[in-house]
XYZ file of N, CA, C and O in Angstrom:
556
model
N 75.326 102.370 92.988
C 75.525 101.423 94.067
C 76.329 102.068 95.202
O 75.974 101.931 96.370
N 77.403 102.768 94.804
C 78.244 103.428 95.795
C 77.456 104.538 96.495
O 77.584 104.725 97.704
N 76.639 105.243 95.740
C 75.840 106.332 96.304
C 74.838 105.799 97.338
O 74.673 106.370 98.414
N 74.209 104.685 97.026
C 73.256 104.065 97.954
C 73.962 103.612 99.226
O 73.452 103.811 100.339
N 75.135 103.028 99.073
C 75.910 102.577 100.237
C 76.345 103.777 101.080
O 76.326 103.717 102.311
N 76.714 104.870 100.426
C 77.125 106.080 101.145
C 75.987 106.624 102.001
O 76.203 107.083 103.126
N 74.780 106.573 101.475
C 73.614 107.040 102.237
C 73.372 106.155 103.453
O 73.033 106.642 104.532
N 73.564 104.858 103.295
C 73.398 103.932 104.418
C 74.466 104.165 105.486
O 74.180 104.108 106.682
N 75.690 104.429 105.042
C 76.791 104.677 105.974
C 76.499 105.924 106.807
O 76.796 105.963 108.000
N 75.903 106.913 106.186
C 75.566 108.144 106.897
C 74.601 107.870 108.045
O 74.673 108.508 109.099
N 73.723 106.888 107.884
C 72.769 106.528 108.936
C 73.457 105.948 110.170
O 72.914 106.021 111.268
N 74.633 105.376 109.988
C 75.369 104.775 111.105
C 75.634 105.811 112.190
O 75.478 105.529 113.377
N 76.006 107.017 111.801
C 76.362 108.047 112.783
C 75.138 108.657 113.463
O 75.272 109.426 114.406
N 73.962 108.313 113.018
C 72.743 108.878 113.621
C 72.309 108.135 114.889
O 71.609 108.689 115.711
N 72.704 106.881 115.030
C 72.391 106.110 116.241
C 73.563 106.310 117.210
O 74.593 105.653 117.116
N 73.388 107.240 118.159
C 74.505 107.658 119.015
C 75.125 106.530 119.822
O 76.346 106.494 119.987
N 74.335 105.597 120.338
C 74.899 104.514 121.155
C 75.805 103.594 120.344
O 76.925 103.300 120.751
N 75.318 103.130 119.193
C 76.152 102.229 118.392
C 77.302 102.996 117.740
O 78.404 102.470 117.594
N 77.072 104.255 117.380
C 78.129 105.055 116.755
C 79.246 105.349 117.750
O 80.418 105.345 117.397
N 78.878 105.554 119.000
C 79.872 105.790 120.052
C 80.794 104.577 120.186
O 82.019 104.718 120.267
N 80.213 103.377 120.179
C 81.010 102.148 120.244
C 81.892 102.008 119.010
O 83.051 101.595 119.099
N 81.329 102.354 117.859
C 82.095 102.284 116.615
C 83.272 103.252 116.646
O 84.391 102.893 116.273
N 83.042 104.471 117.111
C 84.128 105.455 117.205
C 85.256 104.947 118.089
O 86.432 105.074 117.741
N 84.893 104.357 119.231
C 85.919 103.807 120.126
C 86.724 102.737 119.391
O 87.955 102.724 119.435
N 86.035 101.849 118.690
C 86.722 100.800 117.930
C 87.623 101.362 116.843
O 88.741 100.867 116.632
N 87.170 102.402 116.162
C 87.983 103.025 115.110
C 89.225 103.688 115.695
O 90.311 103.633 115.110
N 89.068 104.296 116.865
C 90.218 104.934 117.524
C 91.224 103.870 117.943
O 92.431 104.002 117.685
N 90.752 102.798 118.592
C 91.650 101.718 119.032
C 92.356 101.112 117.819
O 93.580 100.908 117.837
N 91.619 100.850 116.761
C 92.216 100.276 115.552
C 93.284 101.206 114.968
O 94.359 100.750 114.558
N 93.016 102.489 114.956
C 93.988 103.464 114.443
C 95.244 103.476 115.303
O 96.370 103.518 114.783
N 95.056 103.439 116.621
C 96.205 103.407 117.526
C 97.039 102.145 117.311
O 98.270 102.195 117.320
N 96.366 101.014 117.110
C 97.076 99.752 116.871
C 97.863 99.796 115.559
O 98.942 99.197 115.462
N 97.346 100.480 114.574
C 98.067 100.603 113.305
C 99.286 101.507 113.440
O 100.339 101.223 112.884
N 99.122 102.608 114.168
C 100.215 103.580 114.273
C 101.274 103.172 115.295
O 102.456 103.415 115.091
N 100.827 102.595 116.416
C 101.739 102.211 117.514
C 102.666 103.363 117.918
O 103.868 103.190 118.087
N 102.086 104.542 118.076
C 102.831 105.740 118.467
C 102.470 106.118 119.909
O 101.327 105.927 120.328
N 103.425 106.679 120.654
C 103.121 107.069 122.041
C 102.240 108.324 122.140
O 101.604 108.557 123.157
N 102.216 109.122 121.062
C 101.393 110.332 121.048
C 100.860 110.545 119.636
O 101.605 110.403 118.653
N 99.573 110.856 119.542
C 98.944 111.034 118.233
C 98.030 112.258 118.227
O 97.605 112.754 119.269
N 97.721 112.703 117.020
C 96.772 113.788 116.803
C 95.527 113.170 116.182
O 95.630 112.382 115.235
N 94.356 113.500 116.718
C 93.102 112.931 116.241
C 92.204 114.040 115.696
O 92.052 115.087 116.321
N 91.628 113.790 114.537
C 90.641 114.712 113.963
C 89.332 113.974 113.766
O 89.311 112.804 113.382
N 88.246 114.693 114.003
C 86.916 114.151 113.811
C 86.014 115.271 113.305
O 86.452 116.412 113.188
N 84.761 114.935 113.029
C 83.805 115.974 112.643
C 83.456 116.789 113.887
O 83.493 116.261 115.011
N 83.116 118.038 113.691
C 82.736 118.894 114.823
C 81.538 118.300 115.562
O 81.489 118.312 116.793
N 80.590 117.729 114.817
C 79.409 117.097 115.415
C 79.763 115.899 116.293
O 79.006 115.546 117.196
N 80.885 115.258 116.018
C 81.286 114.040 116.745
C 82.221 114.322 117.911
O 82.567 113.411 118.661
N 82.628 115.562 118.052
C 83.645 115.925 119.040
C 83.293 115.412 120.447
O 84.125 114.787 121.109
N 82.063 115.644 120.900
C 81.679 115.226 122.255
C 81.658 113.707 122.397
O 82.024 113.169 123.440
N 81.268 112.981 121.337
C 81.275 111.515 121.398
C 82.708 110.983 121.459
O 82.998 110.055 122.220
N 83.588 111.578 120.660
C 84.999 111.166 120.654
C 85.604 111.394 122.034
O 86.261 110.508 122.594
N 85.367 112.576 122.595
C 85.913 112.885 123.924
C 85.410 111.894 124.974
O 86.147 111.520 125.881
N 84.171 111.444 124.816
C 83.585 110.539 125.813
C 84.163 109.124 125.763
O 84.041 108.382 126.735
N 84.779 108.728 124.656
C 85.338 107.371 124.555
C 86.869 107.342 124.568
O 87.462 106.266 124.557
N 87.507 108.505 124.627
C 88.974 108.556 124.543
C 89.671 107.750 125.632
O 90.576 106.962 125.337
N 89.278 107.947 126.867
C 89.964 107.252 127.966
C 89.840 105.740 127.844
O 90.822 105.017 128.009
N 88.641 105.264 127.538
C 88.468 103.806 127.425
C 89.197 103.268 126.192
O 89.721 102.152 126.222
N 89.279 104.053 125.123
C 90.026 103.629 123.933
C 91.518 103.536 124.239
O 92.183 102.571 123.839
N 92.037 104.519 124.981
C 93.459 104.495 125.354
C 93.768 103.290 126.232
O 94.790 102.621 126.042
N 92.881 103.012 127.182
C 93.086 101.875 128.084
C 93.030 100.542 127.334
O 93.829 99.653 127.584
N 92.070 100.421 126.419
C 91.961 99.184 125.636
C 93.223 98.960 124.807
O 93.756 97.852 124.752
N 93.709 100.017 124.174
C 94.943 99.939 123.384
C 96.113 99.515 124.270
O 96.877 98.609 123.917
N 96.253 100.172 125.420
C 97.364 99.886 126.336
C 97.319 98.437 126.821
O 98.363 97.775 126.915
N 96.124 97.930 127.112
C 95.982 96.537 127.554
C 96.370 95.566 126.445
O 97.049 94.572 126.698
N 95.930 95.841 125.227
C 96.223 94.936 124.109
C 97.709 94.832 123.823
O 98.206 93.761 123.498
N 98.421 95.955 123.912
C 99.849 95.950 123.577
C 100.757 95.908 124.807
O 101.976 95.889 124.664
N 100.152 95.922 126.007
C 100.936 95.933 127.243
C 101.923 97.099 127.259
O 103.122 96.937 127.505
N 101.393 98.301 126.954
C 102.193 99.535 126.951
C 101.437 100.589 127.760
O 100.302 100.376 128.179
N 102.089 101.734 127.948
C 101.410 102.853 128.607
C 100.361 103.426 127.662
O 100.555 103.413 126.439
N 99.269 103.934 128.200
C 98.266 104.558 127.330
C 98.892 105.714 126.541
O 99.705 106.465 127.079
N 98.523 105.855 125.278
C 99.113 106.919 124.458
C 98.499 108.279 124.787
O 97.411 108.363 125.373
N 99.204 109.310 124.410
C 98.659 110.656 124.522
C 97.882 110.923 123.227
O 98.434 110.776 122.134
N 96.626 111.279 123.352
C 95.805 111.587 122.183
C 95.409 113.052 122.256
O 94.731 113.476 123.193
N 95.859 113.800 121.270
C 95.527 115.221 121.204
C 94.428 115.389 120.170
O 94.626 115.088 118.993
N 93.267 115.820 120.633
C 92.153 116.050 119.719
C 92.308 117.449 119.136
O 92.463 118.426 119.874
N 92.314 117.525 117.819
C 92.471 118.811 117.126
C 91.180 119.624 117.283
O 90.128 119.228 116.804
N 91.284 120.747 117.969
C 90.125 121.617 118.188
C 90.068 122.750 117.166
O 89.171 123.590 117.239
N 91.019 122.785 116.233
C 91.075 123.870 115.251
C 90.657 123.424 113.861
O 90.029 124.174 113.125
N 91.022 122.192 113.523
C 90.679 121.679 112.194
C 89.839 120.428 112.383
O 90.276 119.458 113.005
N 88.631 120.466 111.851
C 87.713 119.330 111.937
C 87.547 118.691 110.569
O 87.776 119.335 109.540
N 87.140 117.434 110.565
C 86.767 116.782 109.314
C 85.487 117.458 108.824
O 84.716 117.992 109.624
N 85.242 117.439 107.510
C 84.031 118.092 106.992
C 82.765 117.448 107.557
O 82.777 116.279 107.939
N 81.666 118.208 107.593
C 80.406 117.629 108.076
C 79.870 116.598 107.089
O 80.353 116.492 105.958
N 78.863 115.857 107.527
C 78.241 114.861 106.667
C 77.606 115.502 105.448
O 77.314 116.700 105.451
N 77.410 114.720 104.390
C 76.798 115.274 103.185
C 75.384 115.769 103.485
O 74.655 115.162 104.262
N 75.045 116.881 102.893
C 73.722 117.452 103.107
C 73.413 118.471 102.039
O 74.207 118.688 101.114
N 72.281 119.106 102.172
C 71.851 120.074 101.172
C 72.742 121.318 101.159
O 73.016 121.880 100.110
N 73.219 121.736 102.341
C 74.007 122.959 102.430
C 75.412 122.803 101.850
O 76.030 123.777 101.471
N 75.940 121.594 101.778
C 77.273 121.386 101.199
C 77.237 120.230 100.195
O 78.126 119.386 100.180
N 76.237 120.226 99.348
C 76.016 119.117 98.410
C 77.211 118.865 97.492
O 77.469 117.734 97.105
N 77.945 119.906 97.145
C 79.053 119.738 96.200
C 80.427 119.891 96.857
O 81.442 119.720 96.198
N 80.444 120.198 98.137
C 81.714 120.365 98.838
C 82.177 119.067 99.458
O 81.517 118.035 99.355
N 83.326 119.104 100.121
C 83.824 117.888 100.785
C 82.900 117.496 101.930
O 82.285 118.351 102.568
N 82.788 116.200 102.175
C 81.946 115.724 103.258
C 82.568 114.496 103.900
O 83.423 113.841 103.313
N 82.120 114.214 105.110
C 82.594 113.044 105.847
C 81.411 112.466 106.601
O 80.742 113.172 107.351
N 81.158 111.186 106.426
C 80.016 110.529 107.069
C 80.284 110.153 108.522
O 79.376 109.751 109.229
N 81.512 110.283 108.959
C 81.860 109.968 110.348
C 83.192 109.257 110.436
O 83.851 109.011 109.429
N 83.589 108.932 111.661
C 84.872 108.262 111.865
C 85.949 109.233 112.307
O 85.658 110.365 112.707
N 87.189 108.788 112.218
C 88.320 109.589 112.691
C 89.496 109.487 111.731
O 89.610 108.540 110.956
N 90.370 110.487 111.834
C 91.673 110.444 111.185
C 92.693 110.629 112.301
O 92.613 111.595 113.064
N 93.603 109.674 112.426
C 94.608 109.710 113.483
C 95.979 109.751 112.823
O 96.245 108.999 111.884
N 96.831 110.661 113.316
C 98.161 110.832 112.723
C 99.228 110.880 113.805
O 98.956 111.256 114.953
N 100.437 110.511 113.416
C 101.567 110.665 114.328
C 101.749 112.162 114.577
O 101.291 112.993 113.791
N 102.410 112.514 115.648
C 102.562 113.934 116.009
C 103.218 114.736 114.895
O 102.866 115.883 114.676
N 104.163 114.122 114.168
C 104.839 114.848 113.086
C 104.045 114.818 111.779
O 104.435 115.444 110.795
N 102.936 114.084 111.763
C 102.077 114.044 110.579
C 102.573 113.150 109.460
O 101.971 113.097 108.388
N 103.653 112.415 109.700
C 104.224 111.570 108.638
C 103.448 110.274 108.442
O 103.465 109.702 107.367
N 102.802 109.807 109.489
C 102.004 108.584 109.396
C 100.557 108.953 109.692
O 100.260 109.547 110.728
N 99.666 108.619 108.762
C 98.254 108.972 108.916
C 97.393 107.727 108.729
O 97.602 106.956 107.789
N 96.448 107.550 109.615
C 95.483 106.457 109.494
C 94.109 107.089 109.286
O 93.534 107.652 110.228
N 93.618 107.022 108.080
C 92.300 107.580 107.774
C 91.266 106.500 108.032
O 91.086 105.592 107.231
N 90.613 106.596 109.161
C 89.642 105.594 109.573
C 88.244 106.213 109.604
O 87.508 106.076 110.578
N 87.905 106.894 108.495
C 86.564 107.454 108.367
C 85.657 106.398 107.752
O 86.131 105.460 107.101
N 84.372 106.571 107.926
C 83.418 105.628 107.343
C 83.505 105.669 105.818
O 83.389 104.639 105.161
N 83.744 106.860 105.270
C 83.862 106.997 103.815
C 85.090 106.246 103.282
O 85.012 105.570 102.256
N 86.209 106.363 103.988
C 87.434 105.686 103.563
C 87.254 104.170 103.632
O 87.694 103.445 102.739
N 86.595 103.696 104.665
C 86.366 102.257 104.818
C 85.428 101.739 103.734
O 85.631 100.662 103.183
N 84.390 102.518 103.408
C 83.467 102.144 102.340
C 84.210 102.075 101.004
O 83.999 101.157 100.210
N 85.091 103.034 100.781
C 85.867 103.071 99.544
C 86.749 101.830 99.412
O 86.851 101.231 98.342
N 87.380 101.410 100.503
C 88.230 100.208 100.493
C 87.396 98.976 100.161
O 87.772 98.153 99.320
N 86.241 98.855 100.817
C 85.367 97.702 100.565
C 84.895 97.702 99.115
O 84.897 96.668 98.442
N 84.522 98.866 98.618
C 84.027 98.975 97.247
C 85.109 98.558 96.245
O 84.854 97.816 95.312
N 86.336 99.030 96.470
C 87.444 98.665 95.556
C 87.736 97.174 95.591
O 88.030 96.566 94.564
N 87.681 96.580 96.785
C 87.934 95.139 96.906
C 86.851 94.322 96.207
O 87.116 93.265 95.666
N 85.618 94.810 96.269
C 84.490 94.090 95.681
C 84.247 94.447 94.213
O 83.402 93.827 93.573
N 84.969 95.426 93.686
C 84.727 95.881 92.317
C 84.794 94.763 91.276
O 83.894 94.669 90.431
N 85.781 93.862 91.311
C 85.784 92.772 90.327
C 84.533 91.906 90.413
O 83.960 91.510 89.389
N 84.077 91.641 91.636
C 82.876 90.835 91.834
C 81.629 91.575 91.317
O 80.763 90.975 90.687
N 81.576 92.878 91.573
C 80.446 93.694 91.103
C 80.418 93.714 89.574
O 79.360 93.537 88.962
N 81.580 93.904 88.963
C 81.661 93.914 87.491
C 81.187 92.585 86.909
O 80.460 92.548 85.921
N 81.617 91.499 87.538
C 81.251 90.159 87.080
C 79.733 89.986 87.105
O 79.139 89.476 86.163
N 79.105 90.423 88.195
C 77.652 90.305 88.321
C 76.936 91.196 87.303
O 75.936 90.785 86.732
N 77.456 92.394 87.088
C 76.834 93.296 86.125
C 76.924 92.731 84.696
O 75.958 92.788 83.937
N 78.080 92.185 84.365
C 78.266 91.616 83.026
C 77.340 90.410 82.841
O 76.723 90.259 81.773
N 77.218 89.565 83.867
C 76.336 88.390 83.738
C 74.877 88.791 83.637
O 74.091 88.148 82.957
N 74.488 89.903 84.298
C 73.110 90.386 84.202
C 72.827 90.973 82.830
O 71.738 90.778 82.290
N 73.796 91.665 82.249
C 73.627 92.259 80.929
C 73.550 91.146 79.858
O 72.764 91.215 78.930
N 74.356 90.104 80.037
C 74.399 89.001 79.069
C 73.112 88.166 79.115
O 72.735 87.539 78.128
N 72.441 88.144 80.239
C 71.244 87.321 80.402
C 70.017 87.893 79.724
O 69.841 88.887 79.262
């Protein structure tokens, strides 16, 4: 079930228009969680140009919501999140998309990747999934 959901999540990053909007939302949400004046942002190398294209509007949206100055966002150009799962890295680390935003000192980290969000949803729904599986086996 988790594997099937992971494959669907990977499709999200393939539609550039909707994924661009999603990235902006993930960045704004991360900024709202951290509430830091300056942050470090990491993304996949493939997503770098999309992230750069939404940074200014994400900063402005954050600043408007909290009535503060726009934060400084430093995009890490040296360390990227792993690429999406594929044949070339089938057993290595992978990331289906999204961002990781951290305070400048690295003490506070907001992992807002699609994989992390899927994992949270899966854990929250696990009791419900178990219940359905047990009722199907009993039937």
